[in-house]
Short mmCIF file of C-alpha atoms and ligand atoms in Angstrom, two decimals:
data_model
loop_
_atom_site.label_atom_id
_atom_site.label_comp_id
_atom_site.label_asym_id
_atom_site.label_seq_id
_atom_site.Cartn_x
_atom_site.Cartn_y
_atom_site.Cartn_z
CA UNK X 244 6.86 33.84 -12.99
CA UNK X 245 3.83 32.86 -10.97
CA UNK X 246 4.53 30.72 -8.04
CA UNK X 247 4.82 27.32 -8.06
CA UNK X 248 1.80 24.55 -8.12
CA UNK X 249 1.38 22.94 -4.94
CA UNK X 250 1.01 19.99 -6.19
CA UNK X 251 3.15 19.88 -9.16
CA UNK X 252 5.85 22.72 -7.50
CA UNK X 253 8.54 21.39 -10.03
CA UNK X 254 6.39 22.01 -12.87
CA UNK X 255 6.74 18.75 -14.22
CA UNK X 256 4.20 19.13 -16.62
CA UNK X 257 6.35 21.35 -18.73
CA UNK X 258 8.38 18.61 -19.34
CA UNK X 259 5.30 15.95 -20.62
CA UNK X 260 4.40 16.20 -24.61
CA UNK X 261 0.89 17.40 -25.43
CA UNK X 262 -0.19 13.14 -26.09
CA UNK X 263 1.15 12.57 -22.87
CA UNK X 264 -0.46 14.93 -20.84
CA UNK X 265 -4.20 14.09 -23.23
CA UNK X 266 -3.62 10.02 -22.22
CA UNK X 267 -2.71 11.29 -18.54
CA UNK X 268 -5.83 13.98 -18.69
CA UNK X 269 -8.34 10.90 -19.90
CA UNK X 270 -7.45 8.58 -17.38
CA UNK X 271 -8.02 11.10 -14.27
CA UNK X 272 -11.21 11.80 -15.92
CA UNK X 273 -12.24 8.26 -15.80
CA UNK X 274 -10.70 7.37 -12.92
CA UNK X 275 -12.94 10.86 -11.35
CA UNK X 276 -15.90 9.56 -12.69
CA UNK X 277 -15.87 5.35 -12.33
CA UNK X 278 -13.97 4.97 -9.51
CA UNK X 279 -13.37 7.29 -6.78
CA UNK X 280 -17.55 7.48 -6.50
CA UNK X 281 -17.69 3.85 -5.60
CA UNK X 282 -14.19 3.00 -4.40
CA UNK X 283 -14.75 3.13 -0.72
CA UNK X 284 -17.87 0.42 -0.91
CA UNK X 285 -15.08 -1.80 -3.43
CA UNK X 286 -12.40 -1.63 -0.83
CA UNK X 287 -15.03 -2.76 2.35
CA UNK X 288 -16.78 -5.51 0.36
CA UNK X 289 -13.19 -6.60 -0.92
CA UNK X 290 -14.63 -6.65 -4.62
CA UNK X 291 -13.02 -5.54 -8.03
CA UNK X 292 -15.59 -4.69 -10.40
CA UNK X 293 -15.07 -6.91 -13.07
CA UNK X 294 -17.31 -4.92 -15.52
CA UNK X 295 -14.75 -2.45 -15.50
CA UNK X 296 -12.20 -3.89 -17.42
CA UNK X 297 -14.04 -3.57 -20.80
CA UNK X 298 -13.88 0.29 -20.02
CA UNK X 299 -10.35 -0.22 -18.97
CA UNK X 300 -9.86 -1.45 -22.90
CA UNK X 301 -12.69 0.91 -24.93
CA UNK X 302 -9.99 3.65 -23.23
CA UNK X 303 -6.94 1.95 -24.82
CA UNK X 304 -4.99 0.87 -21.20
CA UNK X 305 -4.82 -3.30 -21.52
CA UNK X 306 -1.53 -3.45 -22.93
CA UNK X 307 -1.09 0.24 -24.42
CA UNK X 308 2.73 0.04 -24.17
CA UNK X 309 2.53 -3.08 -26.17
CA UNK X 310 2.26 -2.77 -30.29
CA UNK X 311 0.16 -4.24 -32.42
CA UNK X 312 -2.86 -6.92 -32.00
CA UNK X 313 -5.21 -4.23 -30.55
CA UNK X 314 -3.02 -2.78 -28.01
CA UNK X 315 -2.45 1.21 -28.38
CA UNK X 316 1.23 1.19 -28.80
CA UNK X 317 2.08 4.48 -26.87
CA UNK X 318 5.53 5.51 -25.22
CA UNK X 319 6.69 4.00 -21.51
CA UNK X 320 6.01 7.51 -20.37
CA UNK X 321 2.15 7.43 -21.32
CA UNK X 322 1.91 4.20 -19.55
CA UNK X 323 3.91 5.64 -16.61
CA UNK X 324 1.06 8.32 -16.65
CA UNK X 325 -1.57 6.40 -16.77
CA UNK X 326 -0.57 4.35 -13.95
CA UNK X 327 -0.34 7.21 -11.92
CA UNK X 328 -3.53 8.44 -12.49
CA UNK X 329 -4.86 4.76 -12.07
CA UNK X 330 -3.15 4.23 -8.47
CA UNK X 331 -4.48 7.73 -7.41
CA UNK X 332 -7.75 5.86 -7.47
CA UNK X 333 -6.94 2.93 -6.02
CA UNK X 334 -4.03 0.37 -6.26
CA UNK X 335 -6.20 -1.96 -6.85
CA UNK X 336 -7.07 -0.46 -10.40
CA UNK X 337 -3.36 -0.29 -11.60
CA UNK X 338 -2.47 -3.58 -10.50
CA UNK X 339 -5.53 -4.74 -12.51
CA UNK X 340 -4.17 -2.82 -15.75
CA UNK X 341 -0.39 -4.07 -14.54
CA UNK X 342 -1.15 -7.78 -14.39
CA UNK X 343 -2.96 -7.43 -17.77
CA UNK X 344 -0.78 -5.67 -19.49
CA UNK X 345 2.96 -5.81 -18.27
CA UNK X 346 2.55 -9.71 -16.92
CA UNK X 347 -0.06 -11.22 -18.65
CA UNK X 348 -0.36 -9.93 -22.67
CA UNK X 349 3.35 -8.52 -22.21
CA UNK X 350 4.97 -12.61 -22.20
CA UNK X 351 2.00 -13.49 -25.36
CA UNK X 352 3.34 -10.29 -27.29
CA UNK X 353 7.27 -11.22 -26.86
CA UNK X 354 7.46 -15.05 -26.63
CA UNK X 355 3.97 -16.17 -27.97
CA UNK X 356 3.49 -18.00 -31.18
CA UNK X 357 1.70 -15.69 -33.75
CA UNK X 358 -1.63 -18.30 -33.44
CA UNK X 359 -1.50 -17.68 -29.57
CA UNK X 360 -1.17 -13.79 -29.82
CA UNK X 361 -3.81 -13.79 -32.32
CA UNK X 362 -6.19 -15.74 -30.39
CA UNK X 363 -5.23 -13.91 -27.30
CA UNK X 364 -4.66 -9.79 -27.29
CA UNK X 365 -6.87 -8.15 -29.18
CA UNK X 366 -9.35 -9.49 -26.59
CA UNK X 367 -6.77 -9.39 -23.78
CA UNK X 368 -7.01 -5.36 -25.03
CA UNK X 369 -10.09 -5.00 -25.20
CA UNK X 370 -10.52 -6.21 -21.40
CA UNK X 371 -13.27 -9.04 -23.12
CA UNK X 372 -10.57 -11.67 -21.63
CA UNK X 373 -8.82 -11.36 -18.57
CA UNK X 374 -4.93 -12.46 -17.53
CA UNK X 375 -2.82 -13.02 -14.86
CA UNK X 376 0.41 -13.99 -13.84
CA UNK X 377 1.13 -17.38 -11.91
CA UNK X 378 5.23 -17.28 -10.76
CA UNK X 379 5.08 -17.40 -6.88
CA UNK X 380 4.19 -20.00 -4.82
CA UNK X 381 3.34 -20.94 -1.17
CA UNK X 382 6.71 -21.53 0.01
CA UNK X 383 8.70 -19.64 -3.25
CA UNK X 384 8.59 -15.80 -2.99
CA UNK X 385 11.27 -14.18 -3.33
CA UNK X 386 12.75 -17.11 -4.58
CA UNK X 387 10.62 -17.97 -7.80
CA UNK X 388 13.59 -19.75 -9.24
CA UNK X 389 13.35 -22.34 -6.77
CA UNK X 390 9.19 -23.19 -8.25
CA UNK X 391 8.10 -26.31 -7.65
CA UNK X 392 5.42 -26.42 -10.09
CA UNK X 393 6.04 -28.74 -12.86
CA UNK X 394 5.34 -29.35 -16.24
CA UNK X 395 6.03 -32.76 -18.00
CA UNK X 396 5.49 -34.00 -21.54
CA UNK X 397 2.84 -36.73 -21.80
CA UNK X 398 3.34 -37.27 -25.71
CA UNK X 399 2.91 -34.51 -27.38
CA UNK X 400 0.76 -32.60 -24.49
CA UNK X 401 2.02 -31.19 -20.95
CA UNK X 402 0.76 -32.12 -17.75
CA UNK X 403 0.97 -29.54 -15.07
CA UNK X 404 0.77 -29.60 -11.55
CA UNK X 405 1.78 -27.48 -8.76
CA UNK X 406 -0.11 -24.60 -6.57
CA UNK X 407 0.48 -20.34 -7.39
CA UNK X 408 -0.38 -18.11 -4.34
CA UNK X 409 -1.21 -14.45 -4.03
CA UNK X 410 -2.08 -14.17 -7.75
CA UNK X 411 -3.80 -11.05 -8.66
CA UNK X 412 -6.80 -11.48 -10.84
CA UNK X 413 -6.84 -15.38 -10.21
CA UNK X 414 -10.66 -16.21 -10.34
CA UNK X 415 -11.48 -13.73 -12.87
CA UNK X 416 -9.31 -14.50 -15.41
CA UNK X 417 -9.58 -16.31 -18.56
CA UNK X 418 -5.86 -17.25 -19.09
CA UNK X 419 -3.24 -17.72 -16.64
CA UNK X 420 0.11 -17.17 -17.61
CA UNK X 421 2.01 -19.61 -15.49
CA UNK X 422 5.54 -20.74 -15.07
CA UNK X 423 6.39 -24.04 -14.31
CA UNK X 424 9.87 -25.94 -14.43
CA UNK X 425 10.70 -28.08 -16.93
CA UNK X 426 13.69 -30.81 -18.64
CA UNK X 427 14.15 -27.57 -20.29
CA UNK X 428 14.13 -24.91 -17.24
CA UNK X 429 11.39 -22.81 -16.65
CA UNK X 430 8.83 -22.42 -19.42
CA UNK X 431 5.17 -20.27 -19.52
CA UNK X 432 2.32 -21.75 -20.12
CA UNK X 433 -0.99 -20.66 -20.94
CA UNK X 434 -3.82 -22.26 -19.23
CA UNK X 435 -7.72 -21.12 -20.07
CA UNK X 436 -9.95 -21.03 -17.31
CA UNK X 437 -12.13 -23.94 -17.28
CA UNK X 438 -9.33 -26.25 -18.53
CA UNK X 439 -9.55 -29.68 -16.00
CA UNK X 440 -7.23 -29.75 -13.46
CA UNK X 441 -6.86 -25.98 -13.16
CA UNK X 442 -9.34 -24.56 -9.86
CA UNK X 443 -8.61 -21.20 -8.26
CA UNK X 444 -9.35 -20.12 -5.00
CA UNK X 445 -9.55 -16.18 -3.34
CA UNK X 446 -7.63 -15.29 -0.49
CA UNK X 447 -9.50 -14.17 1.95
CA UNK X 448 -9.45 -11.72 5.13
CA UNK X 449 -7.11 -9.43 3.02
CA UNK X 450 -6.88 -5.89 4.82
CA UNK X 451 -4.46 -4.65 2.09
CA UNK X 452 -5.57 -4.45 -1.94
CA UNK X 453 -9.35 -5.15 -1.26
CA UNK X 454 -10.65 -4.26 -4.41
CA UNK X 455 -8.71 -6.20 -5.91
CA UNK X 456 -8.80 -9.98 -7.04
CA UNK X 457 -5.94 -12.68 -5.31
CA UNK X 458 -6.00 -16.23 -5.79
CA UNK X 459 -4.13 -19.37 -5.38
CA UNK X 460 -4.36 -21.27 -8.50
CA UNK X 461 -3.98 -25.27 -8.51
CA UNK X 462 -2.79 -27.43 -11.10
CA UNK X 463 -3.47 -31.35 -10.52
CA UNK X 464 -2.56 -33.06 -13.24
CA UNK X 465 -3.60 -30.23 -15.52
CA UNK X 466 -3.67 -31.77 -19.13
CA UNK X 467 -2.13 -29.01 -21.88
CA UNK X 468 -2.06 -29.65 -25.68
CA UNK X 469 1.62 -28.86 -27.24
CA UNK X 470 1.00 -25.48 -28.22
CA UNK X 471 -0.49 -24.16 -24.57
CA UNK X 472 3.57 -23.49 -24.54
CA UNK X 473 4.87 -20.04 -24.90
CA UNK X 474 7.36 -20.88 -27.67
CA UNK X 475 10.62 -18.19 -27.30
CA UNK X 476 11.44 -18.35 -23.76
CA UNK X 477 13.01 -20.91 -21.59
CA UNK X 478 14.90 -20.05 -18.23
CA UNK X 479 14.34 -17.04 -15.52
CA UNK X 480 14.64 -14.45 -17.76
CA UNK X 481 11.23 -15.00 -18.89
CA UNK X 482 9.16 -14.29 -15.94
CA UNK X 483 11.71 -11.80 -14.80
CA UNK X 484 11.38 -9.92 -17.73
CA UNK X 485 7.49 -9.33 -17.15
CA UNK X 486 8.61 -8.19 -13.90
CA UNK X 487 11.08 -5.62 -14.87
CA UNK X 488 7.80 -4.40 -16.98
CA UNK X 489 5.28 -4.36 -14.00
CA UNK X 490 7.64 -2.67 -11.99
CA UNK X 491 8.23 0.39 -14.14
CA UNK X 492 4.43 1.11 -14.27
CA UNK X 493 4.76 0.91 -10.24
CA UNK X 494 7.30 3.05 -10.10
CA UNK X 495 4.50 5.95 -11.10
CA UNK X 496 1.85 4.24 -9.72
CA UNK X 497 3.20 4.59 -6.17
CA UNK X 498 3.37 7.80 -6.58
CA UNK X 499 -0.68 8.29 -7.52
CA UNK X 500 -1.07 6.73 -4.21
CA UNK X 501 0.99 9.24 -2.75
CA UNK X 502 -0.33 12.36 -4.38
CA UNK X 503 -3.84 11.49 -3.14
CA UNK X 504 -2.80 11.60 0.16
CA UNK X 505 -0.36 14.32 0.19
CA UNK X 506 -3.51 16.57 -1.34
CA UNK X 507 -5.68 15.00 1.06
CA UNK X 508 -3.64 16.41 3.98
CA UNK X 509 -2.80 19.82 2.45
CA UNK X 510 -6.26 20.12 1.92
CA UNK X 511 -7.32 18.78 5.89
CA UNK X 512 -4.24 21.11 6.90
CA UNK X 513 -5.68 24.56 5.35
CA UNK X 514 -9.44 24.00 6.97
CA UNK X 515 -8.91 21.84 9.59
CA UNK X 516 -8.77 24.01 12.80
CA UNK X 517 -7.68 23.84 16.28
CA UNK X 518 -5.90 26.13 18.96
CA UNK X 519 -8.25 28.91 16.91
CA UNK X 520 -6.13 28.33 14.07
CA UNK X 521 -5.63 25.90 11.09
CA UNK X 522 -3.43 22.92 12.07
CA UNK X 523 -1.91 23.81 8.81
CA UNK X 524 -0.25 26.91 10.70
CA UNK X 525 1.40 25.16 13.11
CA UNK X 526 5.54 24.31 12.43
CA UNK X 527 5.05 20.50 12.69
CA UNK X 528 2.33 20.08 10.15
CA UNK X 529 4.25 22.30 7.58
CA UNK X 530 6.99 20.08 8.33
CA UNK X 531 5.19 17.25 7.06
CA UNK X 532 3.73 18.82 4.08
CA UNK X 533 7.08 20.16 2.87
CA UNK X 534 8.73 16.26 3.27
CA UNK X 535 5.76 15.12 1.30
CA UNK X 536 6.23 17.69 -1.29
CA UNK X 537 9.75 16.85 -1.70
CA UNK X 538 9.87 13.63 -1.69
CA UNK X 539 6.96 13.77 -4.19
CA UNK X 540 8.71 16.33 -6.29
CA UNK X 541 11.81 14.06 -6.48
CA UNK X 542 10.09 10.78 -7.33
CA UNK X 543 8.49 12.49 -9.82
CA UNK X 544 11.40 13.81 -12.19
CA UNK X 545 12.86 9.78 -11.38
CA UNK X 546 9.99 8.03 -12.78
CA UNK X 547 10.00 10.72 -15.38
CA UNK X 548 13.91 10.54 -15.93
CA UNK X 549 13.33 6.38 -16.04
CA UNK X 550 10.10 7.04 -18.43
CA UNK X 551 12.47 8.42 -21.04
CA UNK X 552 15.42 6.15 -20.87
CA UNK X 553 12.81 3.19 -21.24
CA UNK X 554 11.67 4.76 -24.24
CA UNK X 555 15.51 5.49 -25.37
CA UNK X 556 15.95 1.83 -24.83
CA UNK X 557 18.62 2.62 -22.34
CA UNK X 558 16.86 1.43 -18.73
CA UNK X 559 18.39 -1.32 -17.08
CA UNK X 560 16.66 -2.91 -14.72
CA UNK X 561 18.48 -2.02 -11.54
CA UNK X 562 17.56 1.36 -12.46
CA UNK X 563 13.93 -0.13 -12.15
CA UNK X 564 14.23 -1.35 -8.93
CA UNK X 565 16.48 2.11 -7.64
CA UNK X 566 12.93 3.39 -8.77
CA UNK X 567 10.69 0.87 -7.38
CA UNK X 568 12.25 1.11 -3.73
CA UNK X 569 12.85 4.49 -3.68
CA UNK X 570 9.28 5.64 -5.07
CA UNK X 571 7.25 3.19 -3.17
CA UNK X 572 9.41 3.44 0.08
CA UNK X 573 8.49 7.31 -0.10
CA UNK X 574 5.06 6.46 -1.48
CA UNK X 575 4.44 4.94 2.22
CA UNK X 576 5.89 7.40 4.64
CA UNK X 577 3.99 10.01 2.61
CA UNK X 578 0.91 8.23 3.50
CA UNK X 579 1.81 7.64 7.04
CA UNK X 580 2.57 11.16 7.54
CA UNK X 581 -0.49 12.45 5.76
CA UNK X 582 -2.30 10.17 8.17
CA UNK X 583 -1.22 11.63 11.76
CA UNK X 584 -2.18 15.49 9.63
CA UNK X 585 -5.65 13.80 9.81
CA UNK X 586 -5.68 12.70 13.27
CA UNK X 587 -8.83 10.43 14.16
CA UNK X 588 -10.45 10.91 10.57
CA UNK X 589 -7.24 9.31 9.11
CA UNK X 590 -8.28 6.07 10.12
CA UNK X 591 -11.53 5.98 8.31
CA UNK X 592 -13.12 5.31 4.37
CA UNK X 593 -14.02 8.84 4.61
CA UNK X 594 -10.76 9.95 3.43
CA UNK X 595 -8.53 7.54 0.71
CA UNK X 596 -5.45 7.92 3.06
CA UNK X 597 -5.66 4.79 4.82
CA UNK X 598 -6.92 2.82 2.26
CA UNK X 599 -3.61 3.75 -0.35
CA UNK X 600 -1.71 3.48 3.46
CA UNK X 601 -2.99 -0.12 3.47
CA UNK X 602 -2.44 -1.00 -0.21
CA UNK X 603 0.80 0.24 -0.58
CA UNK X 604 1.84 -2.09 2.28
CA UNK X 605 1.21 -4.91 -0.64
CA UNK X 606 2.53 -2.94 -2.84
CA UNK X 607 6.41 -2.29 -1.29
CA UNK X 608 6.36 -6.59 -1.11
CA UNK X 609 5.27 -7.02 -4.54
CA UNK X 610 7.12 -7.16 -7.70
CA UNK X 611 10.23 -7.65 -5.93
CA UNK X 612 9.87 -7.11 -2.15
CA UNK X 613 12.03 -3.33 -0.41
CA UNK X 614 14.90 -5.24 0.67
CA UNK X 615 15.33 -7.67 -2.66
CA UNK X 616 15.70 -4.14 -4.82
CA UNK X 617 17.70 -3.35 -1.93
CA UNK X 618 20.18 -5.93 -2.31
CA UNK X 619 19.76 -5.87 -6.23
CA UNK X 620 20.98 -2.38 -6.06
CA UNK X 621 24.08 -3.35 -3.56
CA UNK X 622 25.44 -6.41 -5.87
CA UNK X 623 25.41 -3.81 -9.24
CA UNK X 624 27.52 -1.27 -7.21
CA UNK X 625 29.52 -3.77 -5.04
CA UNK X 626 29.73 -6.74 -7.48
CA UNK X 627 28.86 -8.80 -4.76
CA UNK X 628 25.59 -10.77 -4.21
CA UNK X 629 24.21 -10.75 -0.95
CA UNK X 630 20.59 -12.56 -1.45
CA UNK X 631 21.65 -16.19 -2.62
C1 LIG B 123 -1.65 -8.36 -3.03
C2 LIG B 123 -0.57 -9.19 -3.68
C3 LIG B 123 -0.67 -9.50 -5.03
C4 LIG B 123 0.30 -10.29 -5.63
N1 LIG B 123 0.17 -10.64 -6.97
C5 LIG B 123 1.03 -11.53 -7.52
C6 LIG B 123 0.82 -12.02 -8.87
O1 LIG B 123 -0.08 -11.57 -9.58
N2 LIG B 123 1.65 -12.99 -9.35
C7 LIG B 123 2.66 -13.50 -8.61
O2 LIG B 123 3.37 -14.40 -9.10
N3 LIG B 123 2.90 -13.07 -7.32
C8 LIG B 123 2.09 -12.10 -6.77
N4 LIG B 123 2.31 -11.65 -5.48
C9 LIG B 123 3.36 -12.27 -4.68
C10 LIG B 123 4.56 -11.36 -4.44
O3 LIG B 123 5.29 -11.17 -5.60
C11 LIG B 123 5.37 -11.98 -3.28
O4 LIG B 123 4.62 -11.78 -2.11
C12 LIG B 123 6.76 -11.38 -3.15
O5 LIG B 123 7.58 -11.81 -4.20
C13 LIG B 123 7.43 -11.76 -1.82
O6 LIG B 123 7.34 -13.13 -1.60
P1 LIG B 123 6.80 -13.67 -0.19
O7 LIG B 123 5.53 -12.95 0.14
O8 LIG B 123 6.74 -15.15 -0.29
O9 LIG B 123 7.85 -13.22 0.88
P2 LIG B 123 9.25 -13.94 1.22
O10 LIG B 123 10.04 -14.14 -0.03
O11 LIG B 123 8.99 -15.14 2.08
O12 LIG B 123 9.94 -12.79 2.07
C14 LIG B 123 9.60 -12.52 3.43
C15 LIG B 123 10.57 -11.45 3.93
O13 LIG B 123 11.91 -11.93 3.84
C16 LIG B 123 12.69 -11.02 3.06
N5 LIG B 123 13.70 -11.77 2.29
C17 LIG B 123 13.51 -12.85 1.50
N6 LIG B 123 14.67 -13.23 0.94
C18 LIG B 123 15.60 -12.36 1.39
C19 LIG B 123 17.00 -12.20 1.18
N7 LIG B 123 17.69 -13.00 0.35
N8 LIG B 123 17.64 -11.20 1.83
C20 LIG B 123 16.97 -10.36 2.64
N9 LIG B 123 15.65 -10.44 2.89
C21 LIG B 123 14.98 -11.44 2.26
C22 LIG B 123 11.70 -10.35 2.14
O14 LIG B 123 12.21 -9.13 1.64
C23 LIG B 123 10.52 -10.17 3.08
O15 LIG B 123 10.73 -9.05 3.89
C24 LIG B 123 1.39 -10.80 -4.87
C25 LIG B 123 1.48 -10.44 -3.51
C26 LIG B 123 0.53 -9.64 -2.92
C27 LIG B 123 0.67 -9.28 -1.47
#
């Protein structure tokens, strides 16, 4: 047997079919040749290149989990995969293809009418038309059942108001998906940019996700016809069922983030030298790089392990968030540690660590912050709630 692959030591490639590893092998190409050249100037002017997303679709991402409508319709596993290879770039980049596709098209395809999935994925897919995902607010985070956006009938139109905060994609997109309470509990709405009433604005000073879009969207008496409604889903379960999506494709993603940097510092460790020898020699740094490896190694076979009981059918969502916390949690100290290995040049643009250090920060609080999937995972083994 030859010895094991430093980076994949558990050989879990052996365990991905020959489409998955094609779909995983395409998107590291891309991701090789559109944005690691030009990521560090994205992340410092805090821009997402918007022409991007059209590339995102010609490769089949927007939505690819999703059937039908233009969307590829591949396994959980593929999409798993691709988010990896995606957050290895930059978070940025899989939150994009997140947003669009688990938060935005995901709520058209399941409780759209047929007239608003027609006239909304197969450009959603194509990354022609851009989504995003309106549920928190400025004073409801980890709360989003307590919203106080609105939406009241005015005849046989809605009027919306309220404000969204920290909404990824916000200014660039064409359709919000946003969630608003109701006589009937929460509904989703779908509001076109341009629509009166409806003005986003970026948040700025970011030092975490920089190339990548958040807004606050407002709603002032934002005037919808009937049908801007997303007809088969009233009540929590609708928003946090695009969540339980998003959060699977983060559960690999985190781990992209990670890999970078773990390869980053193996790579520092073997040519970096001081003492007359390669850091990499010394007991400390092999320390490090053996932690990283595990923890790695493990989160690995658990996003893979989820992967395949999503595609079963069988994945509950706590199991999401034991994957979420666990993945991202790791996903972070890996990047920490693979900072000190780089001393002074861990600080800088000249190596991805800090930037996937920084991003992940945003990434542990979204989607459910550490200690919510925390506390989600102590009420399904206790019984008892400890968050409300
Ligand atoms: C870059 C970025 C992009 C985002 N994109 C989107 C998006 O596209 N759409 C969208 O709707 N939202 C988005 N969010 C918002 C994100 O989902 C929220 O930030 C998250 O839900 C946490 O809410 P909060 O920031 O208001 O923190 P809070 O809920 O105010 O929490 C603050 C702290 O208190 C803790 N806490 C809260 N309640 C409890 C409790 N019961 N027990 C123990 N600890 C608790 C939290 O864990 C956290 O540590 C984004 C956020 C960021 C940073």
């Amino acid at each position: 047997m030859p010895p094991p692959d430093p980076v994949d030591f558990l050989d879990v490639e052996s365990l991905l079919g020959s489409e998955e590893r094609m779909i995983r092998d395409s998107v590291r190409q891309f991701v090789r040749a559109r944005v690691l050249p030009d990521i560090d100037k994205w992340f410092e002017l805090g821009e997402f290149p918007r022409e991007v997303a059209t590339e995102l679709g010609g490769l089949g991402l927007l939505g690819m989990h999703l059937e039908g409508y233009g969307c590829a319709g591949t396994n959980a596993v593929s999409y798993g995969l691709a988010c990896m290879e995606l957050e290895a770039g930059d978070s940025g980049f899989r939150s994009f293809v997140s947003v669009q596709g688990s938060l935005a098209m995901f709520p058209i395809r399941r409780y759209g009418s047929e007239e608003q999935k027609q006239a909304w994925l197969p450009r959603m897919a194509a990354g022609e038309a851009i989504g995003c995902f309106g549920l928190t607010e400025p004073d409801q985070g980890s709360d989003p059942s307590s919203m106080r956006a609105s939406g009241r009938r005015d005849g046989e139109d809605w009027i919306l108001n309220g404000t969204k905060m920290w909404i990824t994609n916000g200014s660039i997109a064409d359709v919000a998906v946003v969630w608003a309470r109701t006589e009937d509990g929460v509904r989703g709405f779908l509001v076109p940019r341009g629509t009166p009433g409806f003005s986003t604005r970026d948040i700025p000073r970011k030092l975490s996700l920089r190339a990548s879009v958040t807004s606050e969207l407002v709603f002032d008496d934002c005037r919808l016809p009937a049908d801007a409604v997303l007809p088969d889903v009233t009540g929590m379960r609708g928003p946090l069922s695009c969540l339980n999506e998003a959060r699977f494709g983060i559960v690999w993603g985190a781990l992209g983030a990670a890999r970078s940097c773990y390869e980053t510092a193996l790579e520092y460790a073997r040519t970096r030298r001081q003492f007359d020898r390669p850091i990499g020699g010394f007991q400390l740094t092999q320390e490090k790089l053996a932690n990283m490896l595990v923890e790695l190694s493990k989160g690995m076979l658990l996003a893979l392990h989820l992967g395949r009981r999503k595609d079963d059918g069988t994945l509950r969502p706590e199991q999401v968030s034991l994957g979420k916390l666990n993945n991202v949690r790791e996903a972070l100290r890996i990047a920490r540690e693979a900072r000190t290995i780089l001393g002074a040049n861990g600080i800088t643009l000249e190596y991805p660590v800090i930037r996937h250090m920084n991003n992940l920060e945003s990434v542990l609080t979204y989607e459910g912050t550490s200690e919510i999937h925390t506390l989600i995972l102590g009420e399904a083994v206790t019984g008892l709630r400890a968050y409300s």
